[in-house]
PDB file of C-alpha atoms in Angstrom:
ATOM      1  CA  MET A1021     100.036  92.497  80.094  1.00 59.00           C
ATOM      2  CA  ASN A1022     103.385  93.231  78.423  1.00 66.00           C
ATOM      3  CA  SER A1023     106.678  91.592  79.404  1.00 71.00           C
ATOM      4  CA  GLN A1024     107.858  94.540  81.473  1.00 77.00           C
ATOM      5  CA  ARG A1025     104.664  94.645  83.534  1.00 82.00           C
ATOM      6  CA  LEU A1026     104.752  90.877  83.997  1.00 80.00           C
ATOM      7  CA  ALA A1027     108.301  91.100  85.337  1.00 81.00           C
ATOM      8  CA  GLY A1028     107.329  93.959  87.655  1.00 86.00           C
ATOM      9  CA  THR A1029     104.324  92.036  88.972  1.00 89.00           C
ATOM     10  CA  SER A1030     106.445  88.942  89.589  1.00 87.00           C
ATOM     11  CA  ALA A1031     109.141  90.948  91.395  1.00 89.00           C
ATOM     12  CA  LEU A1032     106.619  92.713  93.618  1.00 92.00           C
ATOM     13  CA  THR A1033     104.826  89.454  94.413  1.00 92.00           C
ATOM     14  CA  ALA A1034     108.139  87.782  95.299  1.00 90.00           C
ATOM     15  CA  LEU A1035     108.556  90.272  98.148  1.00 92.00           C
ATOM     16  CA  ALA A1036     105.859  88.370 100.072  1.00 92.00           C
ATOM     17  CA  PRO A1037     107.630  84.975 100.243  1.00 88.00           C
ATOM     18  CA  ALA A1038     110.925  86.808 100.809  1.00 89.00           C
ATOM     19  CA  VAL A1039     109.379  88.342 103.927  1.00 90.00           C
ATOM     20  CA  TRP A1040     108.006  84.936 104.925  1.00 87.00           C
ATOM     21  CA  GLY A1041     111.558  83.601 104.723  1.00 84.00           C
ATOM     22  CA  SER A1042     112.405  85.830 107.681  1.00 89.00           C
ATOM     23  CA  THR A1043     109.762  84.031 109.780  1.00 85.00           C
ATOM     24  CA  TYR A1044     112.266  81.335 110.753  1.00 81.00           C
ATOM     25  CA  LEU A1045     114.780  83.851 112.107  1.00 87.00           C
ATOM     26  CA  ILE A1046     112.127  85.901 113.920  1.00 91.00           C
ATOM     27  CA  THR A1047     110.581  82.761 115.439  1.00 88.00           C
ATOM     28  CA  THR A1048     113.788  81.322 116.866  1.00 86.00           C
ATOM     29  CA  GLU A1049     115.396  84.604 117.945  1.00 90.00           C
ATOM     30  CA  PHE A1050     112.519  86.829 119.083  1.00 93.00           C
ATOM     31  CA  LEU A1051     109.373  84.846 119.917  1.00 92.00           C
ATOM     32  CA  PRO A1052     108.586  82.950 123.129  1.00 91.00           C
ATOM     33  CA  PRO A1053     109.667  79.291 122.771  1.00 88.00           C
ATOM     34  CA  ASP A1054     107.255  76.535 121.742  1.00 87.00           C
ATOM     35  CA  ARG A1055     104.222  78.713 120.989  1.00 90.00           C
ATOM     36  CA  PRO A1056     103.301  77.938 117.330  1.00 91.00           C
ATOM     37  CA  LEU A1057      99.555  78.465 117.897  1.00 93.00           C
ATOM     38  CA  LEU A1058     100.018  81.750 119.736  1.00 94.00           C
ATOM     39  CA  ALA A1059     102.425  82.993 117.055  1.00 93.00           C
ATOM     40  CA  SER A1060      99.920  82.079 114.337  1.00 94.00           C
ATOM     41  CA  VAL A1061      97.006  83.879 116.018  1.00 95.00           C
ATOM     42  CA  VAL A1062      98.978  87.027 116.819  1.00 95.00           C
ATOM     43  CA  ARG A1063     100.297  87.139 113.288  1.00 94.00           C
ATOM     44  CA  ALA A1064      96.920  86.757 111.582  1.00 96.00           C
ATOM     45  CA  LEU A1065      94.114  88.152 113.733  1.00 96.00           C
ATOM     46  CA  PRO A1066      95.280  91.740 114.458  1.00 96.00           C
ATOM     47  CA  ALA A1067      96.174  92.310 110.800  1.00 96.00           C
ATOM     48  CA  GLY A1068      92.829  90.896 109.657  1.00 96.00           C
ATOM     49  CA  LEU A1069      90.818  93.011 112.098  1.00 96.00           C
ATOM     50  CA  ILE A1070      92.694  96.153 111.038  1.00 96.00           C
ATOM     51  CA  LEU A1071      91.741  95.515 107.407  1.00 96.00           C
ATOM     52  CA  LEU A1072      88.124  94.720 108.293  1.00 95.00           C
ATOM     53  CA  LEU A1073      87.782  97.898 110.345  1.00 96.00           C
ATOM     54  CA  TRP A1074      89.322  99.857 107.491  1.00 95.00           C
ATOM     55  CA  THR A1075      87.135  98.437 104.698  1.00 94.00           C
ATOM     56  CA  ARG A1076      83.969  97.527 106.690  1.00 94.00           C
ATOM     57  CA  VAL A1077      82.803  94.963 104.141  1.00 94.00           C
ATOM     58  CA  LEU A1078      81.729  91.413 105.037  1.00 94.00           C
ATOM     59  CA  PRO A1079      81.259  88.416 102.720  1.00 95.00           C
ATOM     60  CA  LYS A1080      77.865  87.792 101.137  1.00 93.00           C
ATOM     61  CA  GLY A1081      76.142  84.614 100.020  1.00 93.00           C
ATOM     62  CA  ILE A1082      78.437  81.874  98.814  1.00 95.00           C
ATOM     63  CA  TRP A1083      81.489  83.892  99.821  1.00 96.00           C
ATOM     64  CA  TRP A1084      80.905  83.209 103.513  1.00 96.00           C
ATOM     65  CA  TRP A1085      81.985  79.587 103.235  1.00 96.00           C
ATOM     66  CA  ARG A1086      84.545  80.339 100.533  1.00 96.00           C
ATOM     67  CA  ALA A1087      86.183  82.917 102.795  1.00 96.00           C
ATOM     68  CA  VAL A1088      86.290  80.301 105.563  1.00 96.00           C
ATOM     69  CA  VAL A1089      87.912  77.696 103.308  1.00 97.00           C
ATOM     70  CA  LEU A1090      90.496  80.138 101.923  1.00 97.00           C
ATOM     71  CA  GLY A1091      91.152  81.618 105.361  1.00 96.00           C
ATOM     72  CA  VAL A1092      91.871  78.181 106.815  1.00 96.00           C
ATOM     73  CA  LEU A1093      94.070  77.026 103.918  1.00 96.00           C
ATOM     74  CA  ASN A1094      95.972  80.244 103.148  1.00 95.00           C
ATOM     75  CA  ILE A1095      96.256  81.533 106.716  1.00 95.00           C
ATOM     76  CA  GLY A1096      95.126  79.390 109.663  1.00 94.00           C
ATOM     77  CA  ALA A1097      96.494  75.951 108.805  1.00 95.00           C
ATOM     78  CA  PHE A1098      99.443  77.333 106.842  1.00 92.00           C
ATOM     79  CA  PHE A1099     100.571  79.647 109.659  1.00 91.00           C
ATOM     80  CA  TYR A1100     100.351  76.903 112.274  1.00 93.00           C
ATOM     81  CA  PHE A1101     102.331  74.369 110.227  1.00 92.00           C
ATOM     82  CA  LEU A1102     104.838  77.060 109.248  1.00 86.00           C
ATOM     83  CA  PHE A1103     105.565  78.001 112.863  1.00 88.00           C
ATOM     84  CA  LEU A1104     105.597  74.370 113.963  1.00 88.00           C
ATOM     85  CA  ALA A1105     108.213  73.615 111.303  1.00 85.00           C
ATOM     86  CA  ALA A1106     110.174  76.738 112.289  1.00 80.00           C
ATOM     87  CA  TYR A1107     110.308  75.613 115.937  1.00 83.00           C
ATOM     88  CA  HIS A1108     111.472  72.089 115.034  1.00 82.00           C
ATOM     89  CA  LEU A1109     113.796  72.620 112.063  1.00 76.00           C
ATOM     90  CA  PRO A1110     116.565  75.010 111.014  1.00 70.00           C
ATOM     91  CA  GLY A1111     115.092  77.762 108.842  1.00 61.00           C
ATOM     92  CA  GLY A1112     116.651  76.605 105.587  1.00 63.00           C
ATOM     93  CA  VAL A1113     115.657  72.983 106.126  1.00 69.00           C
ATOM     94  CA  ALA A1114     112.068  73.976 106.935  1.00 71.00           C
ATOM     95  CA  ALA A1115     111.991  76.029 103.729  1.00 69.00           C
ATOM     96  CA  LEU A1116     113.367  73.027 101.820  1.00 69.00           C
ATOM     97  CA  VAL A1117     110.559  70.761 103.029  1.00 75.00           C
ATOM     98  CA  MET A1118     107.941  73.338 102.063  1.00 76.00           C
ATOM     99  CA  SER A1119     109.481  73.808  98.610  1.00 74.00           C
ATOM    100  CA  ILE A1120     107.387  70.858  97.409  1.00 78.00           C
ATOM    101  CA  GLN A1121     104.504  73.335  97.142  1.00 84.00           C
ATOM    102  CA  PRO A1122     104.874  74.196  93.395  1.00 83.00           C
ATOM    103  CA  MET A1123     104.741  70.493  92.546  1.00 82.00           C
ATOM    104  CA  ILE A1124     101.447  70.178  94.421  1.00 86.00           C
ATOM    105  CA  VAL A1125     100.137  73.290  92.636  1.00 89.00           C
ATOM    106  CA  LEU A1126     101.160  71.728  89.325  1.00 84.00           C
ATOM    107  CA  LEU A1127      99.075  68.600  90.033  1.00 85.00           C
ATOM    108  CA  LEU A1128      96.078  70.373  91.579  1.00 89.00           C
ATOM    109  CA  GLY A1129      96.077  72.987  88.832  1.00 87.00           C
ATOM    110  CA  SER A1130      95.819  70.308  86.166  1.00 86.00           C
ATOM    111  CA  VAL A1131      92.665  68.985  87.858  1.00 84.00           C
ATOM    112  CA  LEU A1132      90.885  72.098  89.162  1.00 87.00           C
ATOM    113  CA  LEU A1133      92.122  74.757  86.724  1.00 86.00           C
ATOM    114  CA  LYS A1134      92.466  72.521  83.649  1.00 84.00           C
ATOM    115  CA  ALA A1135      96.028  73.789  83.297  1.00 81.00           C
ATOM    116  CA  ARG A1136      98.224  71.755  80.974  1.00 81.00           C
ATOM    117  CA  ILE A1137     101.356  70.260  82.504  1.00 77.00           C
ATOM    118  CA  GLN A1138     104.184  71.177  80.183  1.00 81.00           C
ATOM    119  CA  PRO A1139     107.701  69.699  80.124  1.00 82.00           C
ATOM    120  CA  LEU A1140     109.079  73.138  81.034  1.00 80.00           C
ATOM    121  CA  HIS A1141     107.024  73.126  84.238  1.00 79.00           C
ATOM    122  CA  ILE A1142     108.333  69.707  85.268  1.00 82.00           C
ATOM    123  CA  ALA A1143     111.896  70.770  84.488  1.00 83.00           C
ATOM    124  CA  SER A1144     111.427  73.938  86.553  1.00 82.00           C
ATOM    125  CA  CYS A1145     110.150  71.924  89.534  1.00 79.00           C
ATOM    126  CA  LEU A1146     113.083  69.528  89.391  1.00 81.00           C
ATOM    127  CA  LEU A1147     115.633  72.308  88.946  1.00 82.00           C
ATOM    128  CA  ALA A1148     114.173  74.250  91.870  1.00 78.00           C
ATOM    129  CA  ALA A1149     114.134  71.171  94.135  1.00 76.00           C
ATOM    130  CA  VAL A1150     117.790  70.451  93.393  1.00 80.00           C
ATOM    131  CA  GLY A1151     118.662  74.114  93.886  1.00 77.00           C
ATOM    132  CA  VAL A1152     116.955  74.370  97.270  1.00 72.00           C
ATOM    133  CA  ALA A1153     118.595  71.125  98.395  1.00 74.00           C
ATOM    134  CA  LEU A1154     122.038  72.486  97.499  1.00 75.00           C
ATOM    135  CA  LEU A1155     121.136  75.771  99.141  1.00 65.00           C
ATOM    136  CA  VAL A1156     120.055  74.582 102.566  1.00 64.00           C
ATOM    137  CA  LEU A1157     121.187  70.990 103.155  1.00 62.00           C
ATOM    138  CA  GLN A1158     124.420  70.859 105.110  1.00 61.00           C
ATOM    139  CA  PRO A1159     126.090  68.050 107.081  1.00 54.00           C
ATOM    140  CA  GLN A1160     124.923  69.558 110.370  1.00 55.00           C
ATOM    141  CA  ALA A1161     121.350  70.147 109.200  1.00 54.00           C
ATOM    142  CA  GLY A1162     118.978  68.612 111.714  1.00 56.00           C
ATOM    143  CA  LEU A1163     115.900  66.669 110.595  1.00 62.00           C
ATOM    144  CA  ASP A1164     112.982  66.271 112.988  1.00 73.00           C
ATOM    145  CA  THR A1165     109.931  64.130 112.190  1.00 79.00           C
ATOM    146  CA  VAL A1166     107.427  66.630 113.589  1.00 85.00           C
ATOM    147  CA  GLY A1167     109.082  69.489 111.708  1.00 82.00           C
ATOM    148  CA  VAL A1168     109.202  67.585 108.419  1.00 82.00           C
ATOM    149  CA  MET A1169     105.531  66.554 108.663  1.00 88.00           C
ATOM    150  CA  ALA A1170     104.551  70.129 109.550  1.00 88.00           C
ATOM    151  CA  GLY A1171     106.450  71.449 106.550  1.00 85.00           C
ATOM    152  CA  LEU A1172     104.769  68.993 104.186  1.00 86.00           C
ATOM    153  CA  LEU A1173     101.304  69.774 105.539  1.00 93.00           C
ATOM    154  CA  GLY A1174     102.035  73.504 105.318  1.00 91.00           C
ATOM    155  CA  ALA A1175     103.028  73.108 101.668  1.00 89.00           C
ATOM    156  CA  LEU A1176      99.838  71.152 100.954  1.00 92.00           C
ATOM    157  CA  SER A1177      97.703  73.762 102.711  1.00 95.00           C
ATOM    158  CA  MET A1178      99.198  76.722 100.862  1.00 92.00           C
ATOM    159  CA  ALA A1179      99.186  74.959  97.490  1.00 92.00           C
ATOM    160  CA  SER A1180      95.490  74.145  97.902  1.00 95.00           C
ATOM    161  CA  GLY A1181      94.803  77.755  98.883  1.00 94.00           C
ATOM    162  CA  ILE A1182      96.627  79.065  95.809  1.00 93.00           C
ATOM    163  CA  VAL A1183      94.686  76.846  93.403  1.00 94.00           C
ATOM    164  CA  LEU A1184      91.296  77.564  94.983  1.00 95.00           C
ATOM    165  CA  THR A1185      92.031  81.308  95.068  1.00 94.00           C
ATOM    166  CA  LYS A1186      92.698  81.174  91.327  1.00 93.00           C
ATOM    167  CA  ARG A1187      89.623  79.022  90.690  1.00 93.00           C
ATOM    168  CA  TRP A1188      87.209  81.225  92.647  1.00 94.00           C
ATOM    169  CA  GLY A1189      88.840  84.594  92.004  1.00 92.00           C
ATOM    170  CA  ARG A1190      87.652  87.592  94.016  1.00 93.00           C
ATOM    171  CA  PRO A1191      84.026  88.724  94.370  1.00 92.00           C
ATOM    172  CA  GLU A1192      83.049  91.484  91.974  1.00 90.00           C
ATOM    173  CA  GLY A1193      83.366  94.899  93.601  1.00 90.00           C
ATOM    174  CA  VAL A1194      85.412  93.592  96.556  1.00 94.00           C
ATOM    175  CA  SER A1195      88.780  95.293  97.041  1.00 94.00           C
ATOM    176  CA  LEU A1196      92.076  93.507  97.545  1.00 94.00           C
ATOM    177  CA  LEU A1197      92.308  94.833 101.118  1.00 95.00           C
ATOM    178  CA  THR A1198      88.862  93.451 101.951  1.00 96.00           C
ATOM    179  CA  PHE A1199      89.653  90.060 100.418  1.00 96.00           C
ATOM    180  CA  THR A1200      92.896  89.856 102.402  1.00 96.00           C
ATOM    181  CA  GLY A1201      91.162  90.983 105.593  1.00 96.00           C
ATOM    182  CA  TRP A1202      88.551  88.232 105.340  1.00 97.00           C
ATOM    183  CA  GLN A1203      91.157  85.500 105.141  1.00 96.00           C
ATOM    184  CA  LEU A1204      93.452  86.841 107.862  1.00 97.00           C
ATOM    185  CA  THR A1205      90.509  87.266 110.228  1.00 97.00           C
ATOM    186  CA  VAL A1206      89.106  83.797 109.533  1.00 97.00           C
ATOM    187  CA  GLY A1207      92.520  82.203 109.973  1.00 96.00           C
ATOM    188  CA  GLY A1208      93.057  83.956 113.304  1.00 96.00           C
ATOM    189  CA  LEU A1209      89.555  83.253 114.631  1.00 96.00           C
ATOM    190  CA  VAL A1210      89.734  79.548 113.761  1.00 96.00           C
ATOM    191  CA  LEU A1211      93.001  79.192 115.693  1.00 95.00           C
ATOM    192  CA  LEU A1212      92.041  81.379 118.672  1.00 95.00           C
ATOM    193  CA  PRO A1213      89.980  78.817 120.679  1.00 94.00           C
ATOM    194  CA  ILE A1214      92.488  76.053 119.867  1.00 93.00           C
ATOM    195  CA  THR A1215      95.278  78.296 121.171  1.00 93.00           C
ATOM    196  CA  LEU A1216      93.455  79.106 124.413  1.00 92.00           C
ATOM    197  CA  VAL A1217      92.855  75.400 125.070  1.00 92.00           C
ATOM    198  CA  GLY A1218      96.051  73.885 123.694  1.00 86.00           C
ATOM    199  CA  GLU A1219      98.773  76.339 124.759  1.00 88.00           C
ATOM    200  CA  THR A1220      99.613  78.200 127.927  1.00 84.00           C
ATOM    201  CA  LEU A1221     100.221  81.930 127.541  1.00 84.00           C
ATOM    202  CA  PRO A1222     103.720  83.213 128.354  1.00 87.00           C
ATOM    203  CA  ASP A1223     104.253  84.499 131.903  1.00 86.00           C
ATOM    204  CA  HIS A1224     105.715  87.697 130.510  1.00 87.00           C
ATOM    205  CA  LEU A1225     106.730  89.236 127.186  1.00 91.00           C
ATOM    206  CA  THR A1226     110.008  90.968 126.485  1.00 93.00           C
ATOM    207  CA  TRP A1227     110.323  93.940 124.160  1.00 94.00           C
ATOM    208  CA  GLY A1228     111.968  91.547 121.716  1.00 94.00           C
ATOM    209  CA  ASN A1229     108.851  89.327 121.812  1.00 94.00           C
ATOM    210  CA  VAL A1230     106.599  92.340 121.212  1.00 95.00           C
ATOM    211  CA  GLY A1231     108.750  93.534 118.319  1.00 95.00           C
ATOM    212  CA  GLY A1232     108.796  90.059 116.773  1.00 95.00           C
ATOM    213  CA  PHE A1233     105.018  89.710 116.978  1.00 95.00           C
ATOM    214  CA  ALA A1234     104.515  93.225 115.565  1.00 95.00           C
ATOM    215  CA  TYR A1235     106.846  92.518 112.641  1.00 95.00           C
ATOM    216  CA  LEU A1236     105.106  89.244 111.791  1.00 94.00           C
ATOM    217  CA  SER A1237     101.622  90.785 111.980  1.00 95.00           C
ATOM    218  CA  ILE A1238     102.195  94.080 110.149  1.00 95.00           C
ATOM    219  CA  ILE A1239     104.988  93.210 107.715  1.00 94.00           C
ATOM    220  CA  GLY A1240     104.672  89.434 107.499  1.00 92.00           C
ATOM    221  CA  ALA A1241     100.871  89.285 107.284  1.00 93.00           C
ATOM    222  CA  LEU A1242      99.092  92.546 106.466  1.00 94.00           C
ATOM    223  CA  ILE A1243     101.538  93.948 103.889  1.00 94.00           C
ATOM    224  CA  ALA A1244     102.921  90.644 102.582  1.00 94.00           C
ATOM    225  CA  TYR A1245      99.508  89.091 101.959  1.00 94.00           C
ATOM    226  CA  VAL A1246      98.163  92.156 100.191  1.00 94.00           C
ATOM    227  CA  LEU A1247     101.128  91.865  97.814  1.00 94.00           C
ATOM    228  CA  TRP A1248     100.654  88.099  97.522  1.00 93.00           C
ATOM    229  CA  PHE A1249      96.943  88.150  96.679  1.00 94.00           C
ATOM    230  CA  ARG A1250      97.541  91.033  94.265  1.00 93.00           C
ATOM    231  CA  GLY A1251     100.100  88.961  92.403  1.00 92.00           C
ATOM    232  CA  LEU A1252      97.985  85.829  92.556  1.00 90.00           C
ATOM    233  CA  SER A1253      95.149  87.667  90.830  1.00 90.00           C
ATOM    234  CA  ARG A1254      97.445  88.640  87.947  1.00 89.00           C
ATOM    235  CA  LEU A1255      99.772  85.655  87.538  1.00 88.00           C
ATOM    236  CA  PRO A1256      99.114  81.986  86.726  1.00 86.00           C
ATOM    237  CA  ALA A1257      98.902  79.805  89.842  1.00 86.00           C
ATOM    238  CA  LEU A1258     102.079  77.858  89.057  1.00 81.00           C
ATOM    239  CA  ALA A1259     104.109  80.973  88.268  1.00 83.00           C
ATOM    240  CA  ALA A1260     103.039  82.534  91.573  1.00 85.00           C
ATOM    241  CA  SER A1261     103.824  79.376  93.525  1.00 84.00           C
ATOM    242  CA  PHE A1262     107.358  79.315  92.131  1.00 82.00           C
ATOM    243  CA  LEU A1263     107.925  82.753  93.631  1.00 85.00           C
ATOM    244  CA  SER A1264     107.701  81.063  97.037  1.00 82.00           C
ATOM    245  CA  PHE A1265     111.278  79.911  96.460  1.00 78.00           C
ATOM    246  CA  ALA A1266     112.277  83.417  97.525  1.00 83.00           C
ATOM    247  CA  SER A1267     111.563  82.113 101.035  1.00 81.00           C
ATOM    248  CA  PRO A1268     114.479  79.633 101.322  1.00 77.00           C
ATOM    249  CA  LEU A1269     116.759  82.140  99.587  1.00 80.00           C
ATOM    250  CA  CYS A1270     115.894  84.782 102.164  1.00 85.00           C
ATOM    251  CA  ALA A1271     116.137  82.290 105.054  1.00 80.00           C
ATOM    252  CA  THR A1272     119.626  81.252 103.945  1.00 77.00           C
ATOM    253  CA  VAL A1273     120.854  84.835 103.513  1.00 83.00           C
ATOM    254  CA  LEU A1274     119.492  85.878 106.919  1.00 84.00           C
ATOM    255  CA  GLY A1275     121.092  82.836 108.529  1.00 78.00           C
ATOM    256  CA  TYR A1276     124.429  83.871 107.028  1.00 77.00           C
ATOM    257  CA  LEU A1277     124.065  87.507 108.115  1.00 84.00           C
ATOM    258  CA  PHE A1278     122.696  87.061 111.629  1.00 82.00           C
ATOM    259  CA  LEU A1279     123.306  83.475 112.764  1.00 75.00           C
ATOM    260  CA  ASP A1280     126.938  83.060 111.620  1.00 74.00           C
ATOM    261  CA  GLN A1281     126.016  80.346 109.149  1.00 70.00           C
ATOM    262  CA  SER A1282     128.543  79.808 106.380  1.00 69.00           C
ATOM    263  CA  LEU A1283     127.895  79.854 102.645  1.00 68.00           C
ATOM    264  CA  ARG A1284     129.704  77.329 100.469  1.00 75.00           C
ATOM    265  CA  PRO A1285     130.218  77.201  96.688  1.00 78.00           C
ATOM    266  CA  LEU A1286     127.490  74.562  96.315  1.00 74.00           C
ATOM    267  CA  GLN A1287     125.050  76.904  98.056  1.00 71.00           C
ATOM    268  CA  PHE A1288     125.752  79.650  95.529  1.00 75.00           C
ATOM    269  CA  LEU A1289     125.172  77.085  92.772  1.00 81.00           C
ATOM    270  CA  GLY A1290     121.899  76.129  94.452  1.00 77.00           C
ATOM    271  CA  ALA A1291     120.822  79.763  94.665  1.00 75.00           C
ATOM    272  CA  ALA A1292     121.518  80.201  90.950  1.00 82.00           C
ATOM    273  CA  ALA A1293     119.477  77.070  90.178  1.00 80.00           C
ATOM    274  CA  VAL A1294     116.544  78.347  92.236  1.00 76.00           C
ATOM    275  CA  VAL A1295     116.590  81.731  90.505  1.00 77.00           C
ATOM    276  CA  GLY A1296     116.805  80.000  87.125  1.00 80.00           C
ATOM    277  CA  ALA A1297     113.822  77.782  87.933  1.00 78.00           C
ATOM    278  CA  VAL A1298     111.729  80.771  89.011  1.00 78.00           C
ATOM    279  CA  VAL A1299     112.578  82.647  85.813  1.00 77.00           C
ATOM    280  CA  LEU A1300     111.726  79.594  83.671  1.00 74.00           C
ATOM    281  CA  ALA A1301     108.341  79.229  85.345  1.00 73.00           C
ATOM    282  CA  GLN A1302     107.236  82.841  84.872  1.00 71.00           C
ATOM    283  CA  PRO A1303     104.716  83.654  82.123  1.00 69.00           C
ATOM    284  CA  ARG A1304     105.866  85.365  78.974  1.00 64.00           C
ATOM    285  CA  LYS A1305     103.977  87.496  76.533  1.00 60.00           C
ATOM    286  CA  LYS A1306     103.575  85.612  73.292  1.00 55.00           C
ATOM    287  CA  ALA A1307     105.052  87.257  70.252  1.00 49.00           C
ATOM    288  CA  PRO A1308     102.409  88.274  67.685  1.00 50.00           C
ATOM    289  CA  VAL A1309     102.162  85.939  64.719  1.00 46.00           C
ATOM    290  CA  ALA A1310     103.055  87.690  61.474  1.00 48.00           C
ATOM    291  CA  PRO A1311     100.363  87.432  58.776  1.00 51.00           C
ATOM    292  CA  ARG A1312     101.154  85.020  56.002  1.00 52.00           C
ATOM    293  CA  ALA A1313     102.273  86.663  52.775  1.00 49.00           C
ATOM    294  CA  GLU A1314      99.717  86.440  49.989  1.00 51.00           C
ATOM    295  CA  PRO A1315     100.942  84.431  46.973  1.00 52.00           C
ATOM    296  CA  ALA A1316     101.976  86.538  44.007  1.00 48.00           C
ATOM    297  CA  ALA A1317      99.530  84.810  41.693  1.00 48.00           C
ATOM    298  CA  SER A1318      96.662  85.618  44.043  1.00 47.00           C
ATOM    299  CA  ARG A1319      97.653  89.290  44.201  1.00 47.00           C
ATOM    300  CA  ALA A1320      97.675  89.422  40.415  1.00 41.00           C
TER     301      ALA A1320
END
């Protein structure tokens, strides 16, 4: 893959975490309060069933349990912890907590994918962490124990899903839509009985609630995860995980545009650091090595 195609793949893949960055705004402004399980199920299950009905392909053999594992890590557990963090923390702070994900991918990748940890990767992680901290931490930023723990567990869940997705790949002959549909459906089905037992359903839904749920399911799940798994199949695991920093960037911008949050010079510096870290972590096409010139005596 040449440099131009690599850059295009990275940019298209980054649209997924950028959309996920809007989850915090949608959750606090449009969804019924204190319903993280319901939000997770409605986001995942309809989108997964749509893809299954469209493709009509089910897992076979070993891919039954692999689809369950990936569906729980990438969708079910991740969605629940994401919404729980969004209900308990300001959007930018929740995104900051979850920004530990690339560091977890770096460690897991070295074990499961035999990927070498390079100094550039460590520098990128540190630069991104500092950038996100400058971007979202403000004096009035509220920290909540439940929200922080949810964010950390969400980062661990998604990082594990990324590494295992790269390790197992996609079954031969199975389309990207089918692969995405399996995981969204599994994630929704695993959470459905827990939701029915653990949460009460809202007495009524407003049109704003309906619109928020529809946005999260169609845009935030169906379309975003197709783009995400497409990119994950073409990019190294660590490079893809760094694209998740588009999430706090998007959350901060949306907070400025719609929630009257201010942007300070340090936040612009943080945004530049985040973008720089993402660029550093992306793969590059190696330049071809020029053949060594034959000595003159040998040519003679």
